[in-house]
PDB file of C-alpha atoms in Angstrom:
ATOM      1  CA  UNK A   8      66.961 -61.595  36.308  1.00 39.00           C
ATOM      2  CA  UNK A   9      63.998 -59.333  36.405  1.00 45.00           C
ATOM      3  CA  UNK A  10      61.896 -58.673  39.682  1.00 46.00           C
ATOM      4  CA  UNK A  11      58.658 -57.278  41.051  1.00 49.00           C
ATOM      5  CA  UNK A  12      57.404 -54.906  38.891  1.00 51.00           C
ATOM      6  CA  UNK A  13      59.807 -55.063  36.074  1.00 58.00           C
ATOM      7  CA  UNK A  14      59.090 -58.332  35.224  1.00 63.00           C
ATOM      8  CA  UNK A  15      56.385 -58.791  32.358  1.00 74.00           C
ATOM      9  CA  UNK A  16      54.171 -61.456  32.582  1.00 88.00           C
ATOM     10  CA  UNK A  17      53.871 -63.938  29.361  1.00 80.00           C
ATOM     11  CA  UNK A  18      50.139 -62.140  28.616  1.00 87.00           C
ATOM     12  CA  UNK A  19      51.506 -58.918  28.682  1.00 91.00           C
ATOM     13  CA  UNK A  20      54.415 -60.277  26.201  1.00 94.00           C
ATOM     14  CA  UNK A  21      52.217 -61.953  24.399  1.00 96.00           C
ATOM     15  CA  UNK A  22      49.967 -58.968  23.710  1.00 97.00           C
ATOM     16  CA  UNK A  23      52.696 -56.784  23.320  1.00 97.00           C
ATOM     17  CA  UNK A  24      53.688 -58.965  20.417  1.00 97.00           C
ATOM     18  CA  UNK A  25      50.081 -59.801  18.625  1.00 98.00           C
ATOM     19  CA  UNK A  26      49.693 -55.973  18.682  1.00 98.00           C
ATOM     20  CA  UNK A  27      52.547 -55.103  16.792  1.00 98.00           C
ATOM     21  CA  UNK A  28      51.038 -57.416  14.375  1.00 98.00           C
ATOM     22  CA  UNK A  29      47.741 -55.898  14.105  1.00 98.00           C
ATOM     23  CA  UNK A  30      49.940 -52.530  13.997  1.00 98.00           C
ATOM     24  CA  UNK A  31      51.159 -54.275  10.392  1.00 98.00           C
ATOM     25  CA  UNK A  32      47.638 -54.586   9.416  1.00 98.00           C
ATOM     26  CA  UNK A  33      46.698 -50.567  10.254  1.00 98.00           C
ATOM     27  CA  UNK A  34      50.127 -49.691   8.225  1.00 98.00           C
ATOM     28  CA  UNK A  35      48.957 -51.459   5.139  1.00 98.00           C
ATOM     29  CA  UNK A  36      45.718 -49.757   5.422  1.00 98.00           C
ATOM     30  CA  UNK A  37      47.286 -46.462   5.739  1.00 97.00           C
ATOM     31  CA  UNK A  38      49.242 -47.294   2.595  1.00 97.00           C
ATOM     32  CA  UNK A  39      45.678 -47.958   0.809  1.00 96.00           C
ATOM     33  CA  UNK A  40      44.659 -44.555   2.044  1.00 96.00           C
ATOM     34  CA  UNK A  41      42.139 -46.372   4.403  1.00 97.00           C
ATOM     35  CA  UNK A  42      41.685 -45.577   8.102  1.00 97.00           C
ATOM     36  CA  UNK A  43      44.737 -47.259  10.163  1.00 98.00           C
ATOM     37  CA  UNK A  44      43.480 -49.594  11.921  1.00 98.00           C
ATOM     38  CA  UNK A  45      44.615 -53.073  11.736  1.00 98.00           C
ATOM     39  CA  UNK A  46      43.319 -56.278  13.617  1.00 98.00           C
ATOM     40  CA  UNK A  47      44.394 -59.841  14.371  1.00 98.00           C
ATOM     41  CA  UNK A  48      42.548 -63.027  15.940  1.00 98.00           C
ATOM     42  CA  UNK A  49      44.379 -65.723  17.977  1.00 98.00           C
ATOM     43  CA  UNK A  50      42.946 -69.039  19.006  1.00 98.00           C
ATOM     44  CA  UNK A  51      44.119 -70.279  22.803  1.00 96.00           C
ATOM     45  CA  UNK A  52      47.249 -71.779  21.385  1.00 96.00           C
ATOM     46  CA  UNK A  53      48.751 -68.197  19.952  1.00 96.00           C
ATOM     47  CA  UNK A  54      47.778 -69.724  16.858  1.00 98.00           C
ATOM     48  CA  UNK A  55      46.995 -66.714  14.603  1.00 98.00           C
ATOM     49  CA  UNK A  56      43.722 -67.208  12.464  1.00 98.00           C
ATOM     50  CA  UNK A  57      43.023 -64.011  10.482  1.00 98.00           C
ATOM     51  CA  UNK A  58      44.004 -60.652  10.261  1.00 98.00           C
ATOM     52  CA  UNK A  59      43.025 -57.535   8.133  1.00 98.00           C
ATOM     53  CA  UNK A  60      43.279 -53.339   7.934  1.00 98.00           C
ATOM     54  CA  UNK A  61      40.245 -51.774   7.592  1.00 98.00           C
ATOM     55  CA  UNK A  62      38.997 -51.269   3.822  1.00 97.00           C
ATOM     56  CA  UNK A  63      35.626 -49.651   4.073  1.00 97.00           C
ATOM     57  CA  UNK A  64      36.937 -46.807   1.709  1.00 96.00           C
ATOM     58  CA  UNK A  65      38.179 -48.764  -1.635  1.00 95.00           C
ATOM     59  CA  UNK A  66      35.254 -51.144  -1.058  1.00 96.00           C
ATOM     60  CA  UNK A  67      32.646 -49.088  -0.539  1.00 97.00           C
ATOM     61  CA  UNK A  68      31.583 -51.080   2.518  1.00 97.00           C
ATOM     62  CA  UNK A  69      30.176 -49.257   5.870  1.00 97.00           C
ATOM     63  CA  UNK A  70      31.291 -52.564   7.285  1.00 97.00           C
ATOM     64  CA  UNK A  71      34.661 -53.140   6.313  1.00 98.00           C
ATOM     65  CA  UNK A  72      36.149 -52.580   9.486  1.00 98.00           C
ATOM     66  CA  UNK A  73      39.567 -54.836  10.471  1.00 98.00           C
ATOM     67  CA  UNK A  74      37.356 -56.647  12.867  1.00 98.00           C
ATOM     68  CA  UNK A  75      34.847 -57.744  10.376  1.00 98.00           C
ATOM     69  CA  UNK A  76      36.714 -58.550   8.437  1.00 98.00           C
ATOM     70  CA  UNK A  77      39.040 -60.374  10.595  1.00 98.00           C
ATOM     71  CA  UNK A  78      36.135 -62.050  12.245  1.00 98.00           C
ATOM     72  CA  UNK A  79      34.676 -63.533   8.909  1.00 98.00           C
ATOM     73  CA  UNK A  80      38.259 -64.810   7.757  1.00 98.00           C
ATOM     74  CA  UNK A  81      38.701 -66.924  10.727  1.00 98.00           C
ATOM     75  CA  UNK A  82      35.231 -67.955  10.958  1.00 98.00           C
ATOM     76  CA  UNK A  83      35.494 -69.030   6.704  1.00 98.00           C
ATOM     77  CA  UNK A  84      39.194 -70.375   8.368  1.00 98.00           C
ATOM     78  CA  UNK A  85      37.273 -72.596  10.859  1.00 98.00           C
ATOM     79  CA  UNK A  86      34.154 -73.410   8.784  1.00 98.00           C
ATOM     80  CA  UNK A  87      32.351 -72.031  12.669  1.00 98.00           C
ATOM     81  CA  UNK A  88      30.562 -68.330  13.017  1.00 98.00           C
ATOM     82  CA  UNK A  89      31.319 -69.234  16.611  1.00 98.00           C
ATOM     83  CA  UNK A  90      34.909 -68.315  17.753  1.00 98.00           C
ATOM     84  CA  UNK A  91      35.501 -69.212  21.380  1.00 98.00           C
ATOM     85  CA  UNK A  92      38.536 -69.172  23.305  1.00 97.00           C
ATOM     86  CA  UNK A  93      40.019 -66.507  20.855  1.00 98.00           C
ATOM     87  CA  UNK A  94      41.862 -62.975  21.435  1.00 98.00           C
ATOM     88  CA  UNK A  95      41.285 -60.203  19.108  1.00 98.00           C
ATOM     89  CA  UNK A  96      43.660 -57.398  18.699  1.00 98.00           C
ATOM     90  CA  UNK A  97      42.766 -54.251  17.141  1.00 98.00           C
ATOM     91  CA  UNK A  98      44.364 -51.228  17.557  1.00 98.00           C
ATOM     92  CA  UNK A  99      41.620 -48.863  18.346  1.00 98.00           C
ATOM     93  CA  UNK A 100      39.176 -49.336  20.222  1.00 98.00           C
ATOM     94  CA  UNK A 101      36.328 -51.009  18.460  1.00 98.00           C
ATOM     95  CA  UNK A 102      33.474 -49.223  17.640  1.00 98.00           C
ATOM     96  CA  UNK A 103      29.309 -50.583  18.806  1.00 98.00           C
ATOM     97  CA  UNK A 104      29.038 -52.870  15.708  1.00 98.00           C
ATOM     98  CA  UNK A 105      32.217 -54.545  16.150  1.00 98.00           C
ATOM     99  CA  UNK A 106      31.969 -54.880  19.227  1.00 98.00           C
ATOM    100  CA  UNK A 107      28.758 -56.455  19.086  1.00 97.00           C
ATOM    101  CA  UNK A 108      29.807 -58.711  16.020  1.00 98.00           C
ATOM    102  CA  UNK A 109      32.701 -60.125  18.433  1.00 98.00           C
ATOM    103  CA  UNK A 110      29.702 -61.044  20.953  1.00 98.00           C
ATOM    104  CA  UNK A 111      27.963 -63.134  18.299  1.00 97.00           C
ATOM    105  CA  UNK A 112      31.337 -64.658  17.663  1.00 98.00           C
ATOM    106  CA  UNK A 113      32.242 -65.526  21.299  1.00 98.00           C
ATOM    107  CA  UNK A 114      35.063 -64.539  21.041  1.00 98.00           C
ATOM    108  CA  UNK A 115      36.728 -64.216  24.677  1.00 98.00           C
ATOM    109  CA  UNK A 116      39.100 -61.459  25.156  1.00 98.00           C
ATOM    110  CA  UNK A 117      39.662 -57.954  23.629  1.00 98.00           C
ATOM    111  CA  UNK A 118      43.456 -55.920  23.536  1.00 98.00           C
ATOM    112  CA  UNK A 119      43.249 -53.093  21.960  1.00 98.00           C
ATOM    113  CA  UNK A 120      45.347 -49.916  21.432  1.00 98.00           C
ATOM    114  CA  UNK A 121      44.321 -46.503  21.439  1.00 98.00           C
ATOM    115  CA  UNK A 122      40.630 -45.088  22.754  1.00 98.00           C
ATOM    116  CA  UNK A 123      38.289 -43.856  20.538  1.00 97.00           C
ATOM    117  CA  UNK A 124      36.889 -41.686  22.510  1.00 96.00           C
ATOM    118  CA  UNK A 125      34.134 -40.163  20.346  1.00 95.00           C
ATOM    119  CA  UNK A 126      32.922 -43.643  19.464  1.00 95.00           C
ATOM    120  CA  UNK A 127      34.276 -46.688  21.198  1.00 97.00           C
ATOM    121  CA  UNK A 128      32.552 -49.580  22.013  1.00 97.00           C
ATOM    122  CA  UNK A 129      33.447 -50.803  25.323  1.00 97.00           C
ATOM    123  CA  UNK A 130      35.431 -48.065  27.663  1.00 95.00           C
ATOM    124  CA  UNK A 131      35.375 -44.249  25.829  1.00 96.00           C
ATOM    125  CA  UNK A 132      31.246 -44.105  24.837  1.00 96.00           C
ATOM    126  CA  UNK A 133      29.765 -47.619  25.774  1.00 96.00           C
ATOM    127  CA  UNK A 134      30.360 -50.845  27.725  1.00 95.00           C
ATOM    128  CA  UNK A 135      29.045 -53.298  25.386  1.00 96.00           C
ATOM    129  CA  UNK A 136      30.082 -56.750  26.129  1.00 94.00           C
ATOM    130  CA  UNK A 137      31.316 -55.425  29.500  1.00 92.00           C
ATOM    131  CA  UNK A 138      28.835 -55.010  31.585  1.00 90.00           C
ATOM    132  CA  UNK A 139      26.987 -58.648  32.127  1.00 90.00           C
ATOM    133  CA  UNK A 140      24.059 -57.689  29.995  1.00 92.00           C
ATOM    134  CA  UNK A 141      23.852 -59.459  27.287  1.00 93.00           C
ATOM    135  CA  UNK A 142      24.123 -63.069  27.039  1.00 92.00           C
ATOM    136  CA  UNK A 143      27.803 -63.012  26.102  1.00 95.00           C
ATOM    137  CA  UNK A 144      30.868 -61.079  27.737  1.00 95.00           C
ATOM    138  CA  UNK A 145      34.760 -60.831  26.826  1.00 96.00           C
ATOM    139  CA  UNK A 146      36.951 -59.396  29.313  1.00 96.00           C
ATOM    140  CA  UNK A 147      38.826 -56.457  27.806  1.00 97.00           C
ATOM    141  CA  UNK A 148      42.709 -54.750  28.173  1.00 96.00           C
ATOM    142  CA  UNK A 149      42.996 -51.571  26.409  1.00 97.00           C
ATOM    143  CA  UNK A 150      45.974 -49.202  26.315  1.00 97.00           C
ATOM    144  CA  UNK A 151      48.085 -51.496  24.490  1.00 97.00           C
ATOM    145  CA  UNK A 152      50.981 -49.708  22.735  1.00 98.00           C
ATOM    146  CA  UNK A 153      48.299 -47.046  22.588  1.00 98.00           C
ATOM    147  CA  UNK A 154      51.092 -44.511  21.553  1.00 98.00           C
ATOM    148  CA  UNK A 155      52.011 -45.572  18.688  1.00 97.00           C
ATOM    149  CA  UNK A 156      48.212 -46.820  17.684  1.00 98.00           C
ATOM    150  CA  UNK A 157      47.385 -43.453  18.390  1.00 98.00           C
ATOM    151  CA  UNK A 158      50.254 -41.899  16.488  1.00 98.00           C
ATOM    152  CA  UNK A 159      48.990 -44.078  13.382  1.00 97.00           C
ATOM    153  CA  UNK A 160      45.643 -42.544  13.450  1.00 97.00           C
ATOM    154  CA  UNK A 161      47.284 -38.964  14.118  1.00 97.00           C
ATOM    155  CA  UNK A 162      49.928 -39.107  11.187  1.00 96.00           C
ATOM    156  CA  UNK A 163      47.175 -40.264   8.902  1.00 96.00           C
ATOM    157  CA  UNK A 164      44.638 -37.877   9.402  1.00 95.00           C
ATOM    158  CA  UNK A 165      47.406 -34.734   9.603  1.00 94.00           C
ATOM    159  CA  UNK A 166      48.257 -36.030   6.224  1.00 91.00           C
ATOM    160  CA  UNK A 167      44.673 -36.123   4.872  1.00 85.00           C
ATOM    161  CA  UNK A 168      44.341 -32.761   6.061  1.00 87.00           C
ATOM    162  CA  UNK A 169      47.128 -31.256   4.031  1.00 86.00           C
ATOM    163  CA  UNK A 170      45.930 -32.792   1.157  1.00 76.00           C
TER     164      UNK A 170
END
């Protein structure tokens, strides 16, 4: 039996496991030729409601982040623009306008992967949702399997490059 600090605790399982699901999300959009970033929104019960890859390149869509898209899949899932008591996974770190679509959505909490450190949303460039001033926070864990998120991202654009 595990002790102290070698024991995981059933949120940090639990994350560990919805990420590698969102991960599944950012592979398929690599295999589209779109960003990898993949995301995945669970309701209290671990229930998983939506989950997408970004696809703002084939659809010509500024907005076609995983989030949004994940975000109006569960909300068209749940007949509710509201979606409280939910987790999102994503993994990168989302950008100002997810971010601020997941405060319209209430949704709770926020894991994500890597940084994005020239344009993240709530730790590398801004704190939005974070920092008590607007009418609606989420508390936020980043850093989850942020290796191999990062990697993703990495591969990809090395790829594009060579190209």
């Amino acid at each position: 039996m595990e002790t102290g600090s070698e024991q995981q605790t059933w949120d940090e399982v639990r994350d560990l496991y919805f990420m590698e699901q969102a991960i599944v999300y950012a592979v398929q959009a690599a295999a589209m030729e779109e960003v990898p970033v993949g995301a995945l929104l669970v309701d209290r019960n671990g229930d998983i409601l939506a989950g997408a890859g970004n696809n703002c390149i084939q659809a010509n869509d500024p907005t076609g982040h995983a989030e949004m898209h994940t975000l109006r899949a569960a909300a068209e899932r749940l007949e509710n623009y509201r979606l409280p008591e939910t987790t999102m996974y994503i993994t990168l770190e989302p950008c100002p306008m997810c971010a601020a679509a997941m405060i319209q959505a209430r949704v709770e909490r926020i894991v994500f992967g890597a940084l994005d450190p020239k344009g993240g949303g709530l730790q590398s460039q801004y704190s939005i949702g974070c920092d008590g001033r607007l009418n609606h926070n989420f508390t936020v864990h980043g850093g989850v399997r942020a290796e191999e998120c990062a990697r993703l991202l990495k591969d990809f654009f090395r790829q594009k490059r060579k190209k």
